[in-house]
JSON list of C-alpha atoms in Angstrom, two decimals:
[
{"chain": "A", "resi": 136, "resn": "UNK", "atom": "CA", "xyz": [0.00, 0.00, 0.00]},
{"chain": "A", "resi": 137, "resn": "UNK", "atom": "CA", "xyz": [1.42, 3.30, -1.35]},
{"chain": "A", "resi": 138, "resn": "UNK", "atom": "CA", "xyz": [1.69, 6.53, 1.23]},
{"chain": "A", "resi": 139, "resn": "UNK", "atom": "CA", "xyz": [-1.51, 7.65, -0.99]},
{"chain": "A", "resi": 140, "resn": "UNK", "atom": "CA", "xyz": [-3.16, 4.47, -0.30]},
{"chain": "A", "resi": 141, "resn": "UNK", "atom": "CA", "xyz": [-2.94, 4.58, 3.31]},
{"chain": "A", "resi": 142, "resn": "UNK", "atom": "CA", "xyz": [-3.68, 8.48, 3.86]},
{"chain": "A", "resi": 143, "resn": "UNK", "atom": "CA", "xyz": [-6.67, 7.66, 1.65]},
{"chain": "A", "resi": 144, "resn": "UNK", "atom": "CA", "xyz": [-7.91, 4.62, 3.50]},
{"chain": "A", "resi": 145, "resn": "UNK", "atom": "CA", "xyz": [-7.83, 7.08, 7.05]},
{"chain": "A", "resi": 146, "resn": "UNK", "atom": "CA", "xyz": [-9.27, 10.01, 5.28]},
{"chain": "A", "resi": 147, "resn": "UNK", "atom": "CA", "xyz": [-12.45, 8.01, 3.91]},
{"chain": "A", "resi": 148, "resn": "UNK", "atom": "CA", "xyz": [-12.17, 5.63, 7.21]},
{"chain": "A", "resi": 149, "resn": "UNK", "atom": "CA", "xyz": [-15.50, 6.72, 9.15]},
{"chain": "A", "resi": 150, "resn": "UNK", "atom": "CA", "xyz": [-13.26, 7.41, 12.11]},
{"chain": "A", "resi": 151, "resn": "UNK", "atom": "CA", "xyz": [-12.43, 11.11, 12.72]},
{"chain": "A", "resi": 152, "resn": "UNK", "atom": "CA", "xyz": [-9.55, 10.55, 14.02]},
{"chain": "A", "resi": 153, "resn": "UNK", "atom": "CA", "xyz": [-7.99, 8.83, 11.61]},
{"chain": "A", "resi": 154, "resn": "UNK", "atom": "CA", "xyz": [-9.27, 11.15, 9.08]},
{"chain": "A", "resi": 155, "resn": "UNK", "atom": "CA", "xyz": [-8.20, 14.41, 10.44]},
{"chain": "A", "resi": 156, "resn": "UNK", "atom": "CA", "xyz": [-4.88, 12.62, 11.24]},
{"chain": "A", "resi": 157, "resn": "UNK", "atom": "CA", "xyz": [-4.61, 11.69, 7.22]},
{"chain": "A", "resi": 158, "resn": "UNK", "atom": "CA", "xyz": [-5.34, 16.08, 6.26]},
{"chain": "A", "resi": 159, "resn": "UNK", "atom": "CA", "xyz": [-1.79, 16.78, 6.95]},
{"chain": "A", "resi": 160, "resn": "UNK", "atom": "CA", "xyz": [0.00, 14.07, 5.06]},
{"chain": "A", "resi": 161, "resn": "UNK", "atom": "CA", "xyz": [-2.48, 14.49, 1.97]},
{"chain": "A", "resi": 162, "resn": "UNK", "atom": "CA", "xyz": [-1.88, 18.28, 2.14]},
{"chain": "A", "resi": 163, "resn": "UNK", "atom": "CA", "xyz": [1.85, 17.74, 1.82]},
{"chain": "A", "resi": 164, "resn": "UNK", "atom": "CA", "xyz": [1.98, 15.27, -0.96]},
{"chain": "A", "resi": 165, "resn": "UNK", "atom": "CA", "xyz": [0.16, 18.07, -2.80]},
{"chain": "A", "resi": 166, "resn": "UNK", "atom": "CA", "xyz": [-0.60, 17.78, -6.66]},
{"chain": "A", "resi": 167, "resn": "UNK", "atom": "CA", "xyz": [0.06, 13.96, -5.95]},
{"chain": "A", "resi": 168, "resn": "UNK", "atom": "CA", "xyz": [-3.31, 13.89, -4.13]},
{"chain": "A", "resi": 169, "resn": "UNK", "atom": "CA", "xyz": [-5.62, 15.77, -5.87]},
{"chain": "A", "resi": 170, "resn": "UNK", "atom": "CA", "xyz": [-6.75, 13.09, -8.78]},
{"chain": "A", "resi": 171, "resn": "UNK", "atom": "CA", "xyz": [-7.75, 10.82, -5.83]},
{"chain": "A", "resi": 172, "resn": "UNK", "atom": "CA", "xyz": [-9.41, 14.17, -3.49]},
{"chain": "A", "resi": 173, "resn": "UNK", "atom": "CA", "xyz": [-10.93, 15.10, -6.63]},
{"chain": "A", "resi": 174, "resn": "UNK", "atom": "CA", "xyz": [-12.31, 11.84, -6.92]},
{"chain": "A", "resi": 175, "resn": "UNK", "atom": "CA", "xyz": [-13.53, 11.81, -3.48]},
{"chain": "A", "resi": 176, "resn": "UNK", "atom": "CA", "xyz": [-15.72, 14.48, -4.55]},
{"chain": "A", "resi": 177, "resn": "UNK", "atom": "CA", "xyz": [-17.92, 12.87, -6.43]},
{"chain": "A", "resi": 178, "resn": "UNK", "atom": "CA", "xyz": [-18.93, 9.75, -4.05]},
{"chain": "A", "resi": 179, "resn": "UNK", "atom": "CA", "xyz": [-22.41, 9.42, -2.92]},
{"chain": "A", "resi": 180, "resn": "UNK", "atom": "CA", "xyz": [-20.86, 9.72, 0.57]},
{"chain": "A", "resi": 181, "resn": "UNK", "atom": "CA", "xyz": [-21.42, 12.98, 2.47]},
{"chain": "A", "resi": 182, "resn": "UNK", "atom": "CA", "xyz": [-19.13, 12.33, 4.58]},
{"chain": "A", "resi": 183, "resn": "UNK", "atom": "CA", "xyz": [-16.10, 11.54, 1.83]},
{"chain": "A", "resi": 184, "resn": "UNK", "atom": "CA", "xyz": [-17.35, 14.56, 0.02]},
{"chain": "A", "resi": 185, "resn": "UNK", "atom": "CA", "xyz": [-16.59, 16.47, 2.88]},
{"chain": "A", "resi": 186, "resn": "UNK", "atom": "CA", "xyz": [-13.19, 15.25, 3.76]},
{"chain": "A", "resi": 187, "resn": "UNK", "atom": "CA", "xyz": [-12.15, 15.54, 0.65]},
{"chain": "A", "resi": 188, "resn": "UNK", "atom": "CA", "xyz": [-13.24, 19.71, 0.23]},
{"chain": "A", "resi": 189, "resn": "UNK", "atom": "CA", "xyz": [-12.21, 19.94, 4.30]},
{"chain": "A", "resi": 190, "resn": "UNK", "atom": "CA", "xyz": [-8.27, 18.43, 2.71]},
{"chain": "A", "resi": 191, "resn": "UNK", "atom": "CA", "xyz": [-8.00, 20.47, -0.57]},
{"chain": "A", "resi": 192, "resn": "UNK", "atom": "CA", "xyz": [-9.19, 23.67, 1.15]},
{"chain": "A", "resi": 193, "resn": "UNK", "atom": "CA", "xyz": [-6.13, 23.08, 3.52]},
{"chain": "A", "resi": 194, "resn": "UNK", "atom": "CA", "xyz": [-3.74, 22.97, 0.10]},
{"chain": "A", "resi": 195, "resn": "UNK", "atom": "CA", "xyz": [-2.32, 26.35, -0.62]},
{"chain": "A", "resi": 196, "resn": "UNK", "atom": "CA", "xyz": [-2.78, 24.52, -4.18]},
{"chain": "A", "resi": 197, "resn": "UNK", "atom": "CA", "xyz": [-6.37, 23.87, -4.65]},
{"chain": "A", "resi": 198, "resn": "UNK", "atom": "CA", "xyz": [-7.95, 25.65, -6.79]},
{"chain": "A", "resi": 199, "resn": "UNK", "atom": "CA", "xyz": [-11.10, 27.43, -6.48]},
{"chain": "A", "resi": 200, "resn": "UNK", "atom": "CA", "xyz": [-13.09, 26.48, -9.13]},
{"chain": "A", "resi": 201, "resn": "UNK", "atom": "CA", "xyz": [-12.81, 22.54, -7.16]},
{"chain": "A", "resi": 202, "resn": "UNK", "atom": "CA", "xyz": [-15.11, 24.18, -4.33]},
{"chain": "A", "resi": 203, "resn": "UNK", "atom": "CA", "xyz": [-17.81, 26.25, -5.90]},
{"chain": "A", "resi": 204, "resn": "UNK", "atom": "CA", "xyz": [-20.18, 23.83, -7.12]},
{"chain": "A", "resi": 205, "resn": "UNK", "atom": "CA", "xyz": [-20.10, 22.42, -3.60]},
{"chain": "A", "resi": 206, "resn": "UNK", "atom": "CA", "xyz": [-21.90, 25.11, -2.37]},
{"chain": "A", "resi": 207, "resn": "UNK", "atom": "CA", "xyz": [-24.79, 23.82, -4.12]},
{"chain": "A", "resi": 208, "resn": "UNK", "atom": "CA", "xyz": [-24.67, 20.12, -2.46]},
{"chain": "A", "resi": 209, "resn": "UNK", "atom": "CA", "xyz": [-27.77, 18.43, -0.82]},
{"chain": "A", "resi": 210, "resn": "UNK", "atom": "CA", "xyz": [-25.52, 18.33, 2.22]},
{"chain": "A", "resi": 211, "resn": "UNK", "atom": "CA", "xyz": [-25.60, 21.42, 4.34]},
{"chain": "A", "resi": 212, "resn": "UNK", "atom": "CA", "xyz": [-22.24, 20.17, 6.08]},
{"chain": "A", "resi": 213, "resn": "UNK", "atom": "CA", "xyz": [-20.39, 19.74, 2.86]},
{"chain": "A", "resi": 214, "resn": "UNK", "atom": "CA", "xyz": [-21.88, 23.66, 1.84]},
{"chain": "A", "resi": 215, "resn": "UNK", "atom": "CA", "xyz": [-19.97, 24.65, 4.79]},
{"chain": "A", "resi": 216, "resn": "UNK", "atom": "CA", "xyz": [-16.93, 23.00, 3.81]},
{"chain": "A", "resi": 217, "resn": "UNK", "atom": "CA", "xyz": [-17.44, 24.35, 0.53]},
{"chain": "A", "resi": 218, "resn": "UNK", "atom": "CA", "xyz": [-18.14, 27.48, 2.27]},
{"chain": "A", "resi": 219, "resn": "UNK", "atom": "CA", "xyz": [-15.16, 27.54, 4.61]},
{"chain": "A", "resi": 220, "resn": "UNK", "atom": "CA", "xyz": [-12.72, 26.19, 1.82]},
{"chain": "A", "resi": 221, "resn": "UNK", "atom": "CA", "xyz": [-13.59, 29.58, -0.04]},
{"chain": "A", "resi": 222, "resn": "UNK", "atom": "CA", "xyz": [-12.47, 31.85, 2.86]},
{"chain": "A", "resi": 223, "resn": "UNK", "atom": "CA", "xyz": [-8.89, 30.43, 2.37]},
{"chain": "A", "resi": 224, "resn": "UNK", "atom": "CA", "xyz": [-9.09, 30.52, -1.05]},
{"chain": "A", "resi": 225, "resn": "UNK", "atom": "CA", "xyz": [-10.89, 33.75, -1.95]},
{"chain": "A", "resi": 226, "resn": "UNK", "atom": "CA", "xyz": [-10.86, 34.74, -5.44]},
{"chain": "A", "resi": 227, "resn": "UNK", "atom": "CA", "xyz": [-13.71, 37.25, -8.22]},
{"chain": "A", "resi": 228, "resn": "UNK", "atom": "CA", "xyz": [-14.80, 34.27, -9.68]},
{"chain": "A", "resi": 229, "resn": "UNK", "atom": "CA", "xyz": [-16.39, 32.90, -6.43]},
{"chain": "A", "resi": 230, "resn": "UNK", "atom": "CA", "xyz": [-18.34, 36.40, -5.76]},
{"chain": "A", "resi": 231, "resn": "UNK", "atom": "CA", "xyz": [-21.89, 35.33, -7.67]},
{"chain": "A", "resi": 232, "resn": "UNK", "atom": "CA", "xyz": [-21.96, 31.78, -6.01]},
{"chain": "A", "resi": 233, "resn": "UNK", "atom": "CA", "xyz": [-21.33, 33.00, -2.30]},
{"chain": "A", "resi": 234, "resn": "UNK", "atom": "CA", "xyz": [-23.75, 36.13, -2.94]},
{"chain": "A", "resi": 235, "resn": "UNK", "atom": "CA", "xyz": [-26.34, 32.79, -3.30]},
{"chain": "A", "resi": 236, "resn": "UNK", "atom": "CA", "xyz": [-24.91, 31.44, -0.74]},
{"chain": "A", "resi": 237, "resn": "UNK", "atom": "CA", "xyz": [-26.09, 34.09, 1.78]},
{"chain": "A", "resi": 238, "resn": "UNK", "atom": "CA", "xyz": [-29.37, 32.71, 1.32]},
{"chain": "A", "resi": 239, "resn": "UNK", "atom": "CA", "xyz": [-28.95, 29.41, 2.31]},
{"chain": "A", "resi": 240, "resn": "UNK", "atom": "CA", "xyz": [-31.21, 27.71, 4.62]},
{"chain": "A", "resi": 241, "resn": "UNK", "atom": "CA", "xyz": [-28.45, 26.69, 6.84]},
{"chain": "A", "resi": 242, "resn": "UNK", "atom": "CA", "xyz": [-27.03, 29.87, 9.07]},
{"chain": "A", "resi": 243, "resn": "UNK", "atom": "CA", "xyz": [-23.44, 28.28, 8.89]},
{"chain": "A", "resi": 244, "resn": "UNK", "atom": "CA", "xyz": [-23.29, 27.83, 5.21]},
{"chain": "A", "resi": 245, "resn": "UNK", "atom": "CA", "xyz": [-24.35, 31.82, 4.90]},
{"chain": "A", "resi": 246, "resn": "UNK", "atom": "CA", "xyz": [-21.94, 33.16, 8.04]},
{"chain": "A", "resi": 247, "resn": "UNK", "atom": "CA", "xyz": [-18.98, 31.19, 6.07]},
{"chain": "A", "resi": 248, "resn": "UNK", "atom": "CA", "xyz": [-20.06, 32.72, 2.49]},
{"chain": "A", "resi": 249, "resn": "UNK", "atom": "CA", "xyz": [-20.12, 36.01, 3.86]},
{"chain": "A", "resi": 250, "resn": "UNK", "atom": "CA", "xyz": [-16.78, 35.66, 5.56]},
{"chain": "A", "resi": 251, "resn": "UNK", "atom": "CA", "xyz": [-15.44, 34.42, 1.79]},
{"chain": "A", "resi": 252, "resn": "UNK", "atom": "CA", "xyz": [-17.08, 37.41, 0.73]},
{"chain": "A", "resi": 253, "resn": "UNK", "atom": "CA", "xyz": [-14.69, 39.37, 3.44]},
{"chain": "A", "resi": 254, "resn": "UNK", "atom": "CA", "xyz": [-11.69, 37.99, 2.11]},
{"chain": "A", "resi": 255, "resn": "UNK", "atom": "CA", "xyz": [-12.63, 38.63, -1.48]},
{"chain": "A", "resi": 256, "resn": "UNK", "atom": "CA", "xyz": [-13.02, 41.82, 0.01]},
{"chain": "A", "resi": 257, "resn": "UNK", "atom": "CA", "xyz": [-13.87, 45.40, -2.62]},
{"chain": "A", "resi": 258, "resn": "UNK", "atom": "CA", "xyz": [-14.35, 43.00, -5.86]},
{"chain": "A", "resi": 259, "resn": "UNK", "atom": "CA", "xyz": [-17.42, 41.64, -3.81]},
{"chain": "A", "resi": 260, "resn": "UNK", "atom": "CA", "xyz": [-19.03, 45.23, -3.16]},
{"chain": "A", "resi": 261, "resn": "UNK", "atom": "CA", "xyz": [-20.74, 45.79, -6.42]},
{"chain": "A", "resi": 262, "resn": "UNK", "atom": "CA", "xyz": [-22.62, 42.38, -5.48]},
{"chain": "A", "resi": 263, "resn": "UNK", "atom": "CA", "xyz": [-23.19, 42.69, -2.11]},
{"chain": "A", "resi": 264, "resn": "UNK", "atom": "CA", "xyz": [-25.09, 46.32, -2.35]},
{"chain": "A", "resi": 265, "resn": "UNK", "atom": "CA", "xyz": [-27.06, 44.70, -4.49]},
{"chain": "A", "resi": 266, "resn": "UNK", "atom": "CA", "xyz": [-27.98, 41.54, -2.11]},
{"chain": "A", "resi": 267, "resn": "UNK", "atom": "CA", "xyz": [-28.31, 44.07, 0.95]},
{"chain": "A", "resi": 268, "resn": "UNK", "atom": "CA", "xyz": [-32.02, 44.77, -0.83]},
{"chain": "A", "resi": 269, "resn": "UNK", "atom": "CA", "xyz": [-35.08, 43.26, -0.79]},
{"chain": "A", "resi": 270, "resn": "UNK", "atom": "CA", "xyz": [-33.80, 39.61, 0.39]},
{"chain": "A", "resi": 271, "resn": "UNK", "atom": "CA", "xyz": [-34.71, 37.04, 3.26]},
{"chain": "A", "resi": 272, "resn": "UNK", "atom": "CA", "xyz": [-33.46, 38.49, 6.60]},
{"chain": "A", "resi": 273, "resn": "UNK", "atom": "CA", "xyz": [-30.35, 36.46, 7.23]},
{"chain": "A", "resi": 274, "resn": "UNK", "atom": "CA", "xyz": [-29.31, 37.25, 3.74]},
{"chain": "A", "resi": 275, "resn": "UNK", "atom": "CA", "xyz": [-29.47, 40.81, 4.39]},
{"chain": "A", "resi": 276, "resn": "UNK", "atom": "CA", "xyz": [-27.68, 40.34, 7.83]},
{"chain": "A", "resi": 277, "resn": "UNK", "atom": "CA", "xyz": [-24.74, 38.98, 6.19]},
{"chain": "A", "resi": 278, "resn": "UNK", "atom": "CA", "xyz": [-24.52, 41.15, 3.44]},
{"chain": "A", "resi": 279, "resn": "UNK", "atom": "CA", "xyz": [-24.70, 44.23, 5.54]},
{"chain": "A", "resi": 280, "resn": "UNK", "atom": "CA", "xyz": [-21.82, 42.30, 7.94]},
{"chain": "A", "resi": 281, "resn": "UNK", "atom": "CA", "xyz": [-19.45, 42.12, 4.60]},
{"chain": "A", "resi": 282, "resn": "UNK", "atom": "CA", "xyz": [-19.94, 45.56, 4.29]},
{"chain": "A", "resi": 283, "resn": "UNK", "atom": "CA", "xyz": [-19.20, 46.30, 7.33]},
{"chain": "A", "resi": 284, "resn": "UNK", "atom": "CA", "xyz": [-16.34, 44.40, 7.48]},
{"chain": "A", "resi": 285, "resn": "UNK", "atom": "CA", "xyz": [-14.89, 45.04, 4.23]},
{"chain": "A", "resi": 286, "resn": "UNK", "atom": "CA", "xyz": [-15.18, 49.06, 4.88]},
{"chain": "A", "resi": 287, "resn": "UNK", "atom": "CA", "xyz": [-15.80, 50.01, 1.86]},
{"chain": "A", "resi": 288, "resn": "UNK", "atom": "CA", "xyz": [-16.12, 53.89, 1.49]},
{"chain": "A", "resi": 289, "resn": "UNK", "atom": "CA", "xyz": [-18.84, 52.85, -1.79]},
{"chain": "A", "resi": 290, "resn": "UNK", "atom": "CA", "xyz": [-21.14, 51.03, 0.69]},
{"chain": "A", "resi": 291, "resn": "UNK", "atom": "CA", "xyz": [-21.80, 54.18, 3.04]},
{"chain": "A", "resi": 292, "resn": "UNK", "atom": "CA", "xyz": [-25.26, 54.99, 1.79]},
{"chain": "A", "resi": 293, "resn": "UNK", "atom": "CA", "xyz": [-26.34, 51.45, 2.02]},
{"chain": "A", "resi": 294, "resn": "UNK", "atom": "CA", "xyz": [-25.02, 51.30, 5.41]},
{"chain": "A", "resi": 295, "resn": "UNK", "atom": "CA", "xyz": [-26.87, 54.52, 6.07]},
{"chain": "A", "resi": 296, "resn": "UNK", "atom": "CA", "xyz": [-29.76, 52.87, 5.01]},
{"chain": "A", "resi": 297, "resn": "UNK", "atom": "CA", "xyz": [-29.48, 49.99, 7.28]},
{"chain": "A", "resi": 298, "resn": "UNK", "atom": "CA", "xyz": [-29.79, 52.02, 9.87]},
{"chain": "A", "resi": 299, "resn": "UNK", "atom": "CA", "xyz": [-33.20, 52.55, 9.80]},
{"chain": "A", "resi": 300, "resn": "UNK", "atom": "CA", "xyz": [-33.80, 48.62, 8.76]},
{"chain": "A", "resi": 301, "resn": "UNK", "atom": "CA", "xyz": [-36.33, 46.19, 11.22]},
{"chain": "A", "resi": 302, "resn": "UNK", "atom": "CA", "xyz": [-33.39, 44.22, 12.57]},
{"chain": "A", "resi": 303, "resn": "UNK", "atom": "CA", "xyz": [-31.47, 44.45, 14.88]},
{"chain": "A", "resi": 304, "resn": "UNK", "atom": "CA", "xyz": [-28.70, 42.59, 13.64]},
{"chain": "A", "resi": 305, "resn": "UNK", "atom": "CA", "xyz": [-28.53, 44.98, 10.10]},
{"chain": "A", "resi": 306, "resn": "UNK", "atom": "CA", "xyz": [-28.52, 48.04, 12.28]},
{"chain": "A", "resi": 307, "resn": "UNK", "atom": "CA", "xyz": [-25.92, 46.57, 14.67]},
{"chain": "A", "resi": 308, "resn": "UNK", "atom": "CA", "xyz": [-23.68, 45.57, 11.30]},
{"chain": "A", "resi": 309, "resn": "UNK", "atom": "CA", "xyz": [-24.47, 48.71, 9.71]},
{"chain": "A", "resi": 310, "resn": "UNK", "atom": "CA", "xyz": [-23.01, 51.15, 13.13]},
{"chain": "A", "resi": 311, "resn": "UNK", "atom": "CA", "xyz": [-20.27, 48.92, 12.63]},
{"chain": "A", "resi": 312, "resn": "UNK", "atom": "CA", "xyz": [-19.52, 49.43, 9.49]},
{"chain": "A", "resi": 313, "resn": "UNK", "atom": "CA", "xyz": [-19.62, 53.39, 9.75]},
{"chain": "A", "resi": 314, "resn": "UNK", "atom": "CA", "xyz": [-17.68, 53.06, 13.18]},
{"chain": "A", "resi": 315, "resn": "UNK", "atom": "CA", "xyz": [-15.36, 51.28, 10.93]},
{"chain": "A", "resi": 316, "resn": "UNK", "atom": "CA", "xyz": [-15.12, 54.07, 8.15]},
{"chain": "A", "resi": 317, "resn": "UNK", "atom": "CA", "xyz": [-14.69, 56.63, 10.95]},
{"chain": "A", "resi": 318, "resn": "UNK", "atom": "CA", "xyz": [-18.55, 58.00, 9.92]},
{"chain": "A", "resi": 319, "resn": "UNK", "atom": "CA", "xyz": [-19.91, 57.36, 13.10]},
{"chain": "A", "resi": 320, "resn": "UNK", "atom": "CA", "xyz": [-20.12, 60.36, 14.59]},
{"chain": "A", "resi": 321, "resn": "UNK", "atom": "CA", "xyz": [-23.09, 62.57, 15.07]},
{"chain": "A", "resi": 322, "resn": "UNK", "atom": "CA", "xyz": [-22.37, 66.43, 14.26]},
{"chain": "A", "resi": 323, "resn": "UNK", "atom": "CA", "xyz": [-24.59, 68.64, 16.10]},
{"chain": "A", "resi": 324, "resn": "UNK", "atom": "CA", "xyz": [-25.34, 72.70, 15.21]},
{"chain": "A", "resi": 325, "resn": "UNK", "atom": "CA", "xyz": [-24.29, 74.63, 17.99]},
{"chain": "A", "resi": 326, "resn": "UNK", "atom": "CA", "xyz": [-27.81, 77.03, 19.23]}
]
């Protein structure tokens, strides 16, 4: 049994352990790896789907374009891995996907797409004022949260907006956001 073999049998093993144990080594043999992690991707098995996108999204390089289309799985967990992959690999071409990915029924999947949003950072602007309107609640929470975060002197008047939004939350991000563009101080005219 090759090195492969045997990092491969832990990975797809059932037993965390053993699986986590396996990341490392698969990371390292890099390129080597990724026919059989690519592979992975494809099996019926949530769980091996999710190993496999939880291993390349540890390889410095994995490319992108491997993780979007997980974003889309049945699985919630493997969205998230999907999801979480993207934050260390953050790159324009991901932008649309995650910006659908802020509406997913599962909270994780949309806090992780909006922190691959983050990292993306100014590309994902454009996108994300336009997915701060008119969207399910959560959605809007974590697009006004990349705003925030990203800082983005383009995003002030939809930040000002936010202010006066029914949540909580979007009035919470948007403060933040201002606080974080050094707009969020109140001017008052002296009597």
């Amino acid at each position: 049994m090759t090195k492969l073999e045997a990092l491969l049998a832990d990975l797809t093993s059932g037993d965390e352990t053993r699986a986590e144990g396996a990341v490392p080594g698969l990371v390292e043999l890099g390129s080597e790896a990724f026919p059989a992690l690519r592979g992975l991707l494809n099996s019926a098995d949530a769980d091996q789907r999710w190993w496999a996108l939880r291993t390349l999204a540890q390889s410095p390089q994995a490319q992108t374009e491997w993780l979007l289309p997980f974003l889309n799985d049945p699985a919630p967990e493997v969205r998230q891995a999907a999801a979480l992959g993207l934050c260390s690999h953050p790159a324009e071409t991901a932008i649309s996907p995650l910006i659908q990915a802020l509406s997913d029924a599962d909270s994780m999947v949309s806090g992780l797409a909006c922190n691959a949003l983050v990292e993306i950072g100014k590309p994902a602007v454009p996108a994300l004022l336009e997915m701060s309107k008119d969207v399910p609640q959560m959605a809007r929470i974590n697009a006004i949260r990349a705003l925030a975060e990203i800082a983005d002197y383009d995003a002030v008047p939809a930040l000002m907006a936010a202010l006066e939004d029914d949540s909580v939350m979007v009035q919470h991000w948007a403060e933040e956001g201002l606080e974080r563009l050094g707009l969020d101080m109140i001017y008052l005219k002296p009597e």
